[in-house]
Short mmCIF file of C-alpha atoms and ligand atoms in Angstrom, two decimals:
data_model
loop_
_atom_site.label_atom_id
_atom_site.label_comp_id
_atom_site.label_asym_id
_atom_site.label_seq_id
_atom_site.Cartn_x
_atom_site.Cartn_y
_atom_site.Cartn_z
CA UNK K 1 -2.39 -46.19 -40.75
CA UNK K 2 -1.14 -42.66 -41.33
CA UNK K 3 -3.08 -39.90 -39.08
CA UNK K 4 -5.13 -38.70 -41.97
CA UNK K 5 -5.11 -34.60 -42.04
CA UNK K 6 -7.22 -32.50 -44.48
CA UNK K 7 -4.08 -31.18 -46.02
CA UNK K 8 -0.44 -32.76 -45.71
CA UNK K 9 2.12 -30.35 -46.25
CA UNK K 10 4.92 -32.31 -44.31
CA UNK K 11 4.42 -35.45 -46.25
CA UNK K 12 4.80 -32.93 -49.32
CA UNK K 13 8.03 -30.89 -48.12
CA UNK K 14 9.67 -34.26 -47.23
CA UNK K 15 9.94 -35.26 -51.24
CA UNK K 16 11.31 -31.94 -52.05
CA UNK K 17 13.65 -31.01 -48.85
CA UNK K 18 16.54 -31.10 -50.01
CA UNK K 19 15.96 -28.78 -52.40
CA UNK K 20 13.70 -26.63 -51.01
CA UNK K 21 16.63 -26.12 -47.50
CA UNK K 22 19.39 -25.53 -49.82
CA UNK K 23 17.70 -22.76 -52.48
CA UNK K 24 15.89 -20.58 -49.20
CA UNK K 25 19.64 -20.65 -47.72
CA UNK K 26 20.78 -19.48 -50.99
CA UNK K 27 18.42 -16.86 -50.93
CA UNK K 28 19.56 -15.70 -47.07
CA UNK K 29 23.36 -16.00 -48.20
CA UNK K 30 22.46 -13.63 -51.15
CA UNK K 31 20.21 -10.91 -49.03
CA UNK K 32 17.95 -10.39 -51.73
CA UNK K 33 15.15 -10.95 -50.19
CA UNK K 34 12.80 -8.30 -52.13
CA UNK K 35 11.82 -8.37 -55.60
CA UNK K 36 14.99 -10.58 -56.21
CA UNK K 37 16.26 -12.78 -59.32
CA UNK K 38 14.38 -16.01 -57.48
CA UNK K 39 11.03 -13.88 -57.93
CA UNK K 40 12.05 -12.95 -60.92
CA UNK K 41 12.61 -16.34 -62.48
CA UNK K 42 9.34 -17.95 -61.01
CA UNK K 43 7.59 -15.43 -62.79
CA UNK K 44 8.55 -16.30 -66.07
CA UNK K 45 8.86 -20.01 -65.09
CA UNK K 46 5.10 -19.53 -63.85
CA UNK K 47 4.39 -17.51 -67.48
CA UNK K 48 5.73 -20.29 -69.52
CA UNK K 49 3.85 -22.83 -67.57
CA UNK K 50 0.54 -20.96 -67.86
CA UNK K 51 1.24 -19.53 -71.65
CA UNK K 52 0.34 -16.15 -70.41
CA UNK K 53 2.04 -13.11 -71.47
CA UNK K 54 2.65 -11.53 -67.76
CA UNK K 55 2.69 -13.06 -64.63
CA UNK K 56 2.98 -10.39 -61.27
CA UNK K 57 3.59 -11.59 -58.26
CA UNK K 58 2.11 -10.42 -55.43
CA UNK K 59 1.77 -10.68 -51.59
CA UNK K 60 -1.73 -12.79 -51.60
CA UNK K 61 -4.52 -13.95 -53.59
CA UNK K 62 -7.11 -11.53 -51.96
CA UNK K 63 -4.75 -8.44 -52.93
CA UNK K 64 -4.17 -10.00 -56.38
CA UNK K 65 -8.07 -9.48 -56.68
CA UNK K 66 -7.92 -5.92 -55.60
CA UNK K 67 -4.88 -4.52 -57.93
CA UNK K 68 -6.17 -6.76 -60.65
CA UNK K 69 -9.81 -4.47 -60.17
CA UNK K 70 -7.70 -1.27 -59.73
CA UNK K 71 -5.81 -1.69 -62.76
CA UNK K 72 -9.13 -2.13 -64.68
CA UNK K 73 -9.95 1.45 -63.16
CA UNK K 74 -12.85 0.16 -61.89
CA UNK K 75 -14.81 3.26 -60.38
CA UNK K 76 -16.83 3.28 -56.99
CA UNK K 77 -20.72 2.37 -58.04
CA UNK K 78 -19.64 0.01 -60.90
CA UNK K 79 -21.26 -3.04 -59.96
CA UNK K 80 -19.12 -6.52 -60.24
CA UNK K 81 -21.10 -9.58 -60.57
CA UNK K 82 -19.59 -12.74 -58.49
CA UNK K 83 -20.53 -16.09 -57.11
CA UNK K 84 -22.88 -16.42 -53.82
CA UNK K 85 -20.75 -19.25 -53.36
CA UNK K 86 -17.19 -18.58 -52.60
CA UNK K 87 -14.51 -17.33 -50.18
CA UNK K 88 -15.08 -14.14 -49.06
CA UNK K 89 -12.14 -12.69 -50.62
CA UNK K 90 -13.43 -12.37 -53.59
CA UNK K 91 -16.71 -10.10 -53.04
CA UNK K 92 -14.76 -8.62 -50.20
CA UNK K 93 -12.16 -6.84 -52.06
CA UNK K 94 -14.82 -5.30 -54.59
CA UNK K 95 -16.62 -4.08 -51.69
CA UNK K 96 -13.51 -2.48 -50.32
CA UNK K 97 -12.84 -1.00 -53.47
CA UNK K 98 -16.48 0.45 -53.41
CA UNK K 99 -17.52 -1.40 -56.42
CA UNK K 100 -21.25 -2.67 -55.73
CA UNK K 101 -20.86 -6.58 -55.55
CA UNK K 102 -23.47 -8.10 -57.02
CA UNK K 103 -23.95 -11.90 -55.78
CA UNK K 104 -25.63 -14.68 -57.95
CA UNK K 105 -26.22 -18.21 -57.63
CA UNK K 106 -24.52 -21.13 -58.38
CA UNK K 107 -25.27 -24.07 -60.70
CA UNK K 108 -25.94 -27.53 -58.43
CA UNK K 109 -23.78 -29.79 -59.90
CA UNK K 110 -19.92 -27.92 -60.45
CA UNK K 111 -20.77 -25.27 -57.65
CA UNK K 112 -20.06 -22.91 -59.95
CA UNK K 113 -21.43 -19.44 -60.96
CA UNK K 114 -24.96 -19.66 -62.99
CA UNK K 115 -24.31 -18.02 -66.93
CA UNK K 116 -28.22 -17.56 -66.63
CA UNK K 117 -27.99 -15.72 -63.49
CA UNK K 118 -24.86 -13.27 -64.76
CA UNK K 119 -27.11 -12.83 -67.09
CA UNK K 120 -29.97 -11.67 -65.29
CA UNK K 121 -28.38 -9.72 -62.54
CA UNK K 122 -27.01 -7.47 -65.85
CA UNK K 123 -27.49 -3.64 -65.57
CA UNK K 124 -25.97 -0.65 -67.47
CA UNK K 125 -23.95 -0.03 -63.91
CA UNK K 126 -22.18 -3.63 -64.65
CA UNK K 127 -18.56 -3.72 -65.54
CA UNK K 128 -17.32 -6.74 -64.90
CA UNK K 129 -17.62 -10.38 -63.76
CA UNK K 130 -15.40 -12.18 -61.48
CA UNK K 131 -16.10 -16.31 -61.98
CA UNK K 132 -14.42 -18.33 -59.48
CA UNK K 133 -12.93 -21.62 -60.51
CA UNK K 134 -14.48 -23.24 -57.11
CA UNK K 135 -12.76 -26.21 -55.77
CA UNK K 136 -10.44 -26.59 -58.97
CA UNK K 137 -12.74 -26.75 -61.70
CA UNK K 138 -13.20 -24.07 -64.51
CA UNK K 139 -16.33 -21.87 -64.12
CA UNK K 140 -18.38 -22.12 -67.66
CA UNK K 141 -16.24 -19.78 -69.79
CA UNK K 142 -17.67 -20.37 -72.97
CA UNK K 143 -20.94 -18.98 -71.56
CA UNK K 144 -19.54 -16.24 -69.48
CA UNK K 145 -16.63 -14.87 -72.51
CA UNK K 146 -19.71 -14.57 -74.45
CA UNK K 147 -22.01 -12.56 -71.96
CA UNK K 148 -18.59 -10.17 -71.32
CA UNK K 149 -17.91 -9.81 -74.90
CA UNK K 150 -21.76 -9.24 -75.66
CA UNK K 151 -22.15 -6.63 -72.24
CA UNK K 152 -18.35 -4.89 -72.73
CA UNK K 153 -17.96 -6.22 -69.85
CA UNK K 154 -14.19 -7.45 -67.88
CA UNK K 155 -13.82 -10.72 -66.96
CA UNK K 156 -11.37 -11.43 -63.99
CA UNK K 157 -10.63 -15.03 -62.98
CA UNK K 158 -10.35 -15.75 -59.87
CA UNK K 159 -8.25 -18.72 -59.94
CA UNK K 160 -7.01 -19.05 -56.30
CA UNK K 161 -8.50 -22.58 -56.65
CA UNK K 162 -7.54 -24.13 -59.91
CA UNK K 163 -4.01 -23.10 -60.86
CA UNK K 164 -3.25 -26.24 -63.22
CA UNK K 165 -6.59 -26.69 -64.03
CA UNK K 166 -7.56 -26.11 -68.36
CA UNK K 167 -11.02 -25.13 -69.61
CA UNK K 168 -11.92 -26.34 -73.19
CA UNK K 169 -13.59 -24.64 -75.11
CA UNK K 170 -16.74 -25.58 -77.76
CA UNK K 171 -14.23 -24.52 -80.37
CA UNK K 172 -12.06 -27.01 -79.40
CA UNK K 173 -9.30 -24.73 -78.03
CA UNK K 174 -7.92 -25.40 -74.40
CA UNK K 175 -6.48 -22.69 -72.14
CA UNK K 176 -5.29 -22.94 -68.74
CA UNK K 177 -7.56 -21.13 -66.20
CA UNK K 178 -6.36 -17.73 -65.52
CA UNK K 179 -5.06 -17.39 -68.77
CA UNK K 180 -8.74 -16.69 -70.39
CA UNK K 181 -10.06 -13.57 -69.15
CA UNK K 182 -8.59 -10.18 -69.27
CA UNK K 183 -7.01 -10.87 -65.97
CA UNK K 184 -7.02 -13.15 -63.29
CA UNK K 185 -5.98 -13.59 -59.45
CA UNK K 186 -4.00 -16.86 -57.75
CA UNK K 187 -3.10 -17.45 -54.37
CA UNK K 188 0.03 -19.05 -53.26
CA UNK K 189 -1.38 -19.81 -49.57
CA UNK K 190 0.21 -23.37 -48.24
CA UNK K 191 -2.90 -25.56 -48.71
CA UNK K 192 -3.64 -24.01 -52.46
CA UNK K 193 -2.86 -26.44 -55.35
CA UNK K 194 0.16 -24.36 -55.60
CA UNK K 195 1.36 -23.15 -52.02
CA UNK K 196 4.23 -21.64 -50.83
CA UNK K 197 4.88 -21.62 -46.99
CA UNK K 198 3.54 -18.26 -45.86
CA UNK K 199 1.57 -15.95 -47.69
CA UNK K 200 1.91 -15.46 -51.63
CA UNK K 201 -0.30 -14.52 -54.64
CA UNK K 202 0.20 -13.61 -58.33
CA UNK K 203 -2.05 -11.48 -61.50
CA UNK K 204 -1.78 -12.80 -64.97
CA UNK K 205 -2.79 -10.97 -67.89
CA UNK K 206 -1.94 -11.29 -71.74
CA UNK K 207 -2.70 -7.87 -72.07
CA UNK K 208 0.94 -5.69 -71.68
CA UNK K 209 -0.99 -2.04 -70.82
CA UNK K 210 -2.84 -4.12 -68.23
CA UNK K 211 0.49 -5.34 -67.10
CA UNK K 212 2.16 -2.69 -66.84
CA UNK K 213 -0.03 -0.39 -64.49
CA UNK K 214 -0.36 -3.30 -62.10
CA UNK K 215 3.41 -3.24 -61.82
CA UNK K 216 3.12 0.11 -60.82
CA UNK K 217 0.28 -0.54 -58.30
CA UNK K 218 1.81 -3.09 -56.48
CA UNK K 219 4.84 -1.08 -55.82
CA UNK K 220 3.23 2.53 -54.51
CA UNK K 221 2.15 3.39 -57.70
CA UNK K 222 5.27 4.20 -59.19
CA UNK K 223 6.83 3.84 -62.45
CA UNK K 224 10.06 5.69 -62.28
CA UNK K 225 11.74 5.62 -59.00
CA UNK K 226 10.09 8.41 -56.30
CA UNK K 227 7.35 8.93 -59.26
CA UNK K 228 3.86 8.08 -57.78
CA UNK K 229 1.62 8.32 -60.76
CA UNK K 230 -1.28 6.62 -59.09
CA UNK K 231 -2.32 5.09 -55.51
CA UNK K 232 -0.72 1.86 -55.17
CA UNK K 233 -0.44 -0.86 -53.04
CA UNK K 234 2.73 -2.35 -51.49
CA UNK K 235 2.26 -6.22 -52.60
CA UNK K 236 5.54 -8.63 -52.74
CA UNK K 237 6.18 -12.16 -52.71
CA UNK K 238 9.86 -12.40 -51.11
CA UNK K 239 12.59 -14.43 -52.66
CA UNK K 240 11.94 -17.62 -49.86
CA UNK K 241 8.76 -18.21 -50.85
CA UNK K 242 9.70 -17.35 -53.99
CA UNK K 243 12.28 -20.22 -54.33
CA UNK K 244 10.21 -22.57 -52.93
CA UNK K 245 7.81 -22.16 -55.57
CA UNK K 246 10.14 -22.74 -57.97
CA UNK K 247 10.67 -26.31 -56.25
CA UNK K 248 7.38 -26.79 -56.48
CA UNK K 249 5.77 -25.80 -59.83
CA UNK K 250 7.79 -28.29 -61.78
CA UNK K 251 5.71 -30.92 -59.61
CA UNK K 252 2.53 -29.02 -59.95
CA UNK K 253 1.26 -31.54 -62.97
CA UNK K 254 1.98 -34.52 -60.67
CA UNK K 255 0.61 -32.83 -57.67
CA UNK K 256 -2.80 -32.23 -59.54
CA UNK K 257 -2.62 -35.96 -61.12
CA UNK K 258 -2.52 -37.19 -57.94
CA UNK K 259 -5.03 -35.64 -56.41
CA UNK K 260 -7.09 -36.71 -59.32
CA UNK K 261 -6.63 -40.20 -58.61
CA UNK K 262 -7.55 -39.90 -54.82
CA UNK K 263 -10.85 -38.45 -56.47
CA UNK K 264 -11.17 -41.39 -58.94
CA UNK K 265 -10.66 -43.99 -55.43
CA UNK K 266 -13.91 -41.85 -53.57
CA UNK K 267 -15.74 -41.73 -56.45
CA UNK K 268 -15.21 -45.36 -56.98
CA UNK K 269 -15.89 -46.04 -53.20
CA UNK K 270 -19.40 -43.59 -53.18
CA UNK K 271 -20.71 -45.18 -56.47
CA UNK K 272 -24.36 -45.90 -55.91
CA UNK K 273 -24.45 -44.71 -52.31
CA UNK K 274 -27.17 -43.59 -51.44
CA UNK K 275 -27.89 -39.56 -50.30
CA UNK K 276 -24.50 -39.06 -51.96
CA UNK K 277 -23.91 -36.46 -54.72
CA UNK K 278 -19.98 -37.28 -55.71
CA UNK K 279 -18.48 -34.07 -57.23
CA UNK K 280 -19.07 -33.65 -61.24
CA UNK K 281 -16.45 -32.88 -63.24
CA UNK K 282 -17.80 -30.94 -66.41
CA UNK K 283 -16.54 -31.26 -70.05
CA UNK K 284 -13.24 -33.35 -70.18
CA UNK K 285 -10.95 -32.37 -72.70
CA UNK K 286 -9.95 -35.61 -73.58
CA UNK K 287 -13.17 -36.81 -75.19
CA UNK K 288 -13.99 -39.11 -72.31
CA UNK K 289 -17.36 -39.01 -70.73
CA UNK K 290 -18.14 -36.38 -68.32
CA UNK K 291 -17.71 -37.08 -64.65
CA UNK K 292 -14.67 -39.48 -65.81
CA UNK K 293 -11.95 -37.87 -63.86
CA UNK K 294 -8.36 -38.36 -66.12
CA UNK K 295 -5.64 -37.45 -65.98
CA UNK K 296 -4.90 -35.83 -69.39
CA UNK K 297 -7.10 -33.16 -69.75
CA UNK K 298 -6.70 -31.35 -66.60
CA UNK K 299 -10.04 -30.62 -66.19
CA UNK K 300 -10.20 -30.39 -62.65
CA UNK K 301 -7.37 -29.89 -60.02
CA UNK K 302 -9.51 -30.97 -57.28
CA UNK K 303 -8.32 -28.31 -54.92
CA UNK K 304 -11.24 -29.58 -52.85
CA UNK K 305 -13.01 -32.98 -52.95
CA UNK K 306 -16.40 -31.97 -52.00
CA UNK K 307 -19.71 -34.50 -51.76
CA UNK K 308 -23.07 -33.16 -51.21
CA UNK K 309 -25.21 -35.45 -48.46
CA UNK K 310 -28.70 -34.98 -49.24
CA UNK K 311 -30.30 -36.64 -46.04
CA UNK K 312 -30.00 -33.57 -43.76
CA UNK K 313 -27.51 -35.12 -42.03
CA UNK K 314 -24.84 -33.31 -43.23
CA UNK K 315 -23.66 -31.83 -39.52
CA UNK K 316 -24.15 -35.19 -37.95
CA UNK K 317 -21.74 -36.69 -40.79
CA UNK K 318 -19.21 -33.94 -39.89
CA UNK K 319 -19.51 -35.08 -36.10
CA UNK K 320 -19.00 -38.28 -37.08
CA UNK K 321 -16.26 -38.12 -38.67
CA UNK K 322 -14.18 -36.14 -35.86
CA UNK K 323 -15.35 -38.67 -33.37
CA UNK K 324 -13.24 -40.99 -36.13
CA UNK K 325 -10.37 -38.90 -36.33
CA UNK K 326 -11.36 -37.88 -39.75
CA UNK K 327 -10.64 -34.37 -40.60
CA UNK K 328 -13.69 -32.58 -43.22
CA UNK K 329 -14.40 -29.31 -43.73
CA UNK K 330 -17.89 -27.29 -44.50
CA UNK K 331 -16.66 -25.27 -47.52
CA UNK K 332 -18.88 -22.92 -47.24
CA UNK K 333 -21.38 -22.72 -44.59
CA UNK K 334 -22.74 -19.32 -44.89
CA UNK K 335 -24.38 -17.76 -48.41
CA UNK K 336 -21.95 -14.52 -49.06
CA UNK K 337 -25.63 -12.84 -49.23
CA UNK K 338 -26.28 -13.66 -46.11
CA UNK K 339 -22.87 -12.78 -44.30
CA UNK K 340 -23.63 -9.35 -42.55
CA UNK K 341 -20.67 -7.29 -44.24
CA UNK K 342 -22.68 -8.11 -47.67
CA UNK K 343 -26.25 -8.14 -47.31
CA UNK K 344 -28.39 -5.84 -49.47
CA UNK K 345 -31.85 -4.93 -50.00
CA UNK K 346 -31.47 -5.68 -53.14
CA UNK K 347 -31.15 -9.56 -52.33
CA UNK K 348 -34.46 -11.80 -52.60
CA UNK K 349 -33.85 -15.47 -51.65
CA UNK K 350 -35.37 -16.66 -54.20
CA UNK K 351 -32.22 -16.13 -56.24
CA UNK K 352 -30.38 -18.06 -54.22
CA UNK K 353 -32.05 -21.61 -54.36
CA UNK K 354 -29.02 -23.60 -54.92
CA UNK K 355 -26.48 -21.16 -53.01
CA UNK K 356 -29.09 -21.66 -49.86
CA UNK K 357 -28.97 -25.85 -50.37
CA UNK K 358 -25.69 -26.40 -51.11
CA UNK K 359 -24.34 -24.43 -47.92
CA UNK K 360 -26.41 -27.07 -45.64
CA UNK K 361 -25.33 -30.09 -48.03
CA UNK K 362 -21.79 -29.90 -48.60
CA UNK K 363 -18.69 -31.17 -46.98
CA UNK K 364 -15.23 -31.63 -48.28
CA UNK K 365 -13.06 -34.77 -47.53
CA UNK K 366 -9.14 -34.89 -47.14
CA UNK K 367 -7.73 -33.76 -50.39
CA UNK K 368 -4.02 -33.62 -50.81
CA UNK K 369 -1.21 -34.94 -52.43
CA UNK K 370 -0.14 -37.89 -50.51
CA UNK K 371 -3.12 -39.43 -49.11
CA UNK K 372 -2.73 -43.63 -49.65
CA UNK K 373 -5.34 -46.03 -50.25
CA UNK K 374 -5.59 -46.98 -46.71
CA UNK K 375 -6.33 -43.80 -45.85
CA UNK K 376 -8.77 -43.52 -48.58
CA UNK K 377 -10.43 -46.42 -47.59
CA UNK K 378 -10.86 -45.73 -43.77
CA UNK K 379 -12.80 -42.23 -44.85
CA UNK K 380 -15.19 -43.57 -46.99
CA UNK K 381 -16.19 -46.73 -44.76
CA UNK K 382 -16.56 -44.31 -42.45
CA UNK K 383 -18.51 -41.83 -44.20
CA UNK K 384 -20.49 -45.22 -45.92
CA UNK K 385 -21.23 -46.87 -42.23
CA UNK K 386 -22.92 -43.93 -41.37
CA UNK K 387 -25.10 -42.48 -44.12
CA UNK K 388 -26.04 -46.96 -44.44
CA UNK K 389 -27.22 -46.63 -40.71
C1 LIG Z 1 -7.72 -18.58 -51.02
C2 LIG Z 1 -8.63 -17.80 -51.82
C3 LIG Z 1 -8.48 -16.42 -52.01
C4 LIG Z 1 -7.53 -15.57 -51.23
O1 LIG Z 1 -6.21 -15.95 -51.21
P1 LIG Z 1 -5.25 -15.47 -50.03
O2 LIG Z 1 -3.88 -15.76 -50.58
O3 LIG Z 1 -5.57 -16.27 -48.82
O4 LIG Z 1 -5.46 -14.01 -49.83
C5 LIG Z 1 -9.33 -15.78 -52.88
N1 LIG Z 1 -10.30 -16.44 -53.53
C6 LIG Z 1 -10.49 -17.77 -53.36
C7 LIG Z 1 -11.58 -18.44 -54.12
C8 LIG Z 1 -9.68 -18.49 -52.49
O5 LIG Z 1 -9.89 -19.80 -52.33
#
């Protein structure tokens, strides 16, 4: 068997070498390694492929977050409401912007952030409300479009997770994540759905005012050469990684599809095991029954494959499993309200029941595109030996 690994980007670089040597020594033969016509065709490559109006690429997914929240003009003291259960990027940037993040739960079964708790945490401070699409699977956006459009309020995906992924909506209309809110964030790290081979991130927006002063912000703040109109950033994805994601989106649907059907073979194997939650996957788009993973409606991209053990014996599971040469993750351990850099008085932790179980229930299996069925099966008799002993 294969050394398993949590994430195989070898196995992946080996189907797309060839291509992927020759266009980055294109790029070095040409010098344009900033901002050059390789950046500028994987934005509108990644555009068409998201049918969104603007696509600006950035230097990471955490500074994605922050321009896309500057070129709201959010103000310090607007409060942002987020998910208590995410990647510290996301509340970290609104605290850095001096917003006041406000944390809510999560709802148990898509790890997702709670409609009923946006709505309660609610205040005439609020401005906006930054949904993560955790683990590859669309946040509820029917629910939360309608509390932003009731409240005024922004909505900014953060879709470092679940580039690929679609939501549908009650209406019958399916968009691709990131391409619903007024803007949205993506992240271009190696082990994202989408990765490129350093650091890379991207904003997308439909709306073309919106576009246009993030443009500016990412470059100094300046729309005419040597004019600095506002405080910008310096954000860039360079032309390597920018060619290399050009070698990769046109795989992207086949990368997601096949993590989908490594989900489909644990699901299979964890059917009826007991002190096993397998992940849910909410509202397919194809009509078939939800927690049928497809692969036509793109409901979830399965950046993560994450079970829930409900037998407190999550930790001894995860020492287990590296005794077996099984690699897991906790994704996450810690409630973001509980992380020193964000605790507040105004937290009670009895808004956090399912933030505060999940973090000492979950743990996240091997997910990537080339994992093979003997792999597959190794983890879960492993996993199945020991929750059976
Ligand atoms: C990865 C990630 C980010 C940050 O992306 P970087 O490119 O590492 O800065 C933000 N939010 C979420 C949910 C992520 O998973």
């Amino acid at each position: 068997m294969k050394k398993i690994q949590m994430v195989d980007l070898k196995g992946q670089y080996e189907q797309i070498k060839e291509q992927v040597n020759s266009s980055v020594l294109d790029v070095i033969n040409s010098t344009a390694f900033i901002n050059g016509p390789e950046v500028h065709s994987f934005q509108k490559e990644l555009e068409e492929y998201l049918d969104v109006k603007h696509v600006i690429p950035c230097a990471n997914g955490t500074d994605a977050l922050q321009i896309a929240m500057m070129g709201l003009g959010l103000q310090p003291g607007d409060e942002v409401i987020t998910a208590d259960f995410t990647f510290a990027a996301t509340v970290e940037v609104i605290a850095l912007l001096q917003l006041t993040p406000i944390l809510v739960d999560v709802e148990p079964d898509s790890f997702n952030i709670d409609p009923e708790a946006i709505k309660k945490a609610i205040t005439p401070k609020t401005k906006a409300i930054v949904p993560v699409h955790l683990f590859g699977q669309a946040a509820n956006m029917d629910e939360i479009m309608a509390i932003a459009n009731q409240h005024d309020l922004y909505v900014i995906e953060d879709n470092a997770q679940g580039i690929g992924s679609s939501y549908k909506f009650s209406n019958g209309t399916t968009t691709k994540t990131g391409a619903i809110g007024q803007v949205a964030s993506t992240s271009f790290f190696p082990s994202k759905n989408l990765g490129c081979y350093g650091d890379g991130g991207a904003i997308f927006t439909n709306d073309d005012d919106l576009a246009h002063t993030i443009r500016g912000i990412v470059n100094h703040g300046m729309y005419k050469r040597y004019h600095h109109d506002v405080v910008g950033v310096n954000s860039r994805l360079d032309s390597i990684q920018a060619t290399i994601l050009r070698a990769k989106l046109p795989n992207l649907d086949h990368y997601n599809n096949a993590r989908r059907a490594a989900a489909r073979k644990y699901n299979k194997a964890f059917e009826g095991v007991e002190n096993i939650i397998t992940p849910k996957v909410k509202g397919n788009s194809c009509g078939t029954d939800e927690n049928t993973i497809c692969d036509t409606c793109n409901c979830h991209v399965f950046h993560q494959y994450t079970l829930r053990i409900t037998n407190d014996k999550r930790d001894q599971l995860v020492q287990h499993l590296n005794d077996n040469g099984v690699p897991c993750g906790v994704y996450y351990p810690i409630p973001l309200h509980s992380q020193k850099a964000y605790q507040d008085t105004r937290y009670n932790e009895a808004d956090f029941p399912i933030t505060n179980q999940l973090v000492k229930e979950v743990i996240s299996l091997p997910m990537h595109t080339e994992l093979d069925d003997e792999q597959i099966e190794f983890i879960t008799k492993t996993i199945k030996d020991f929750v059976s002993q």
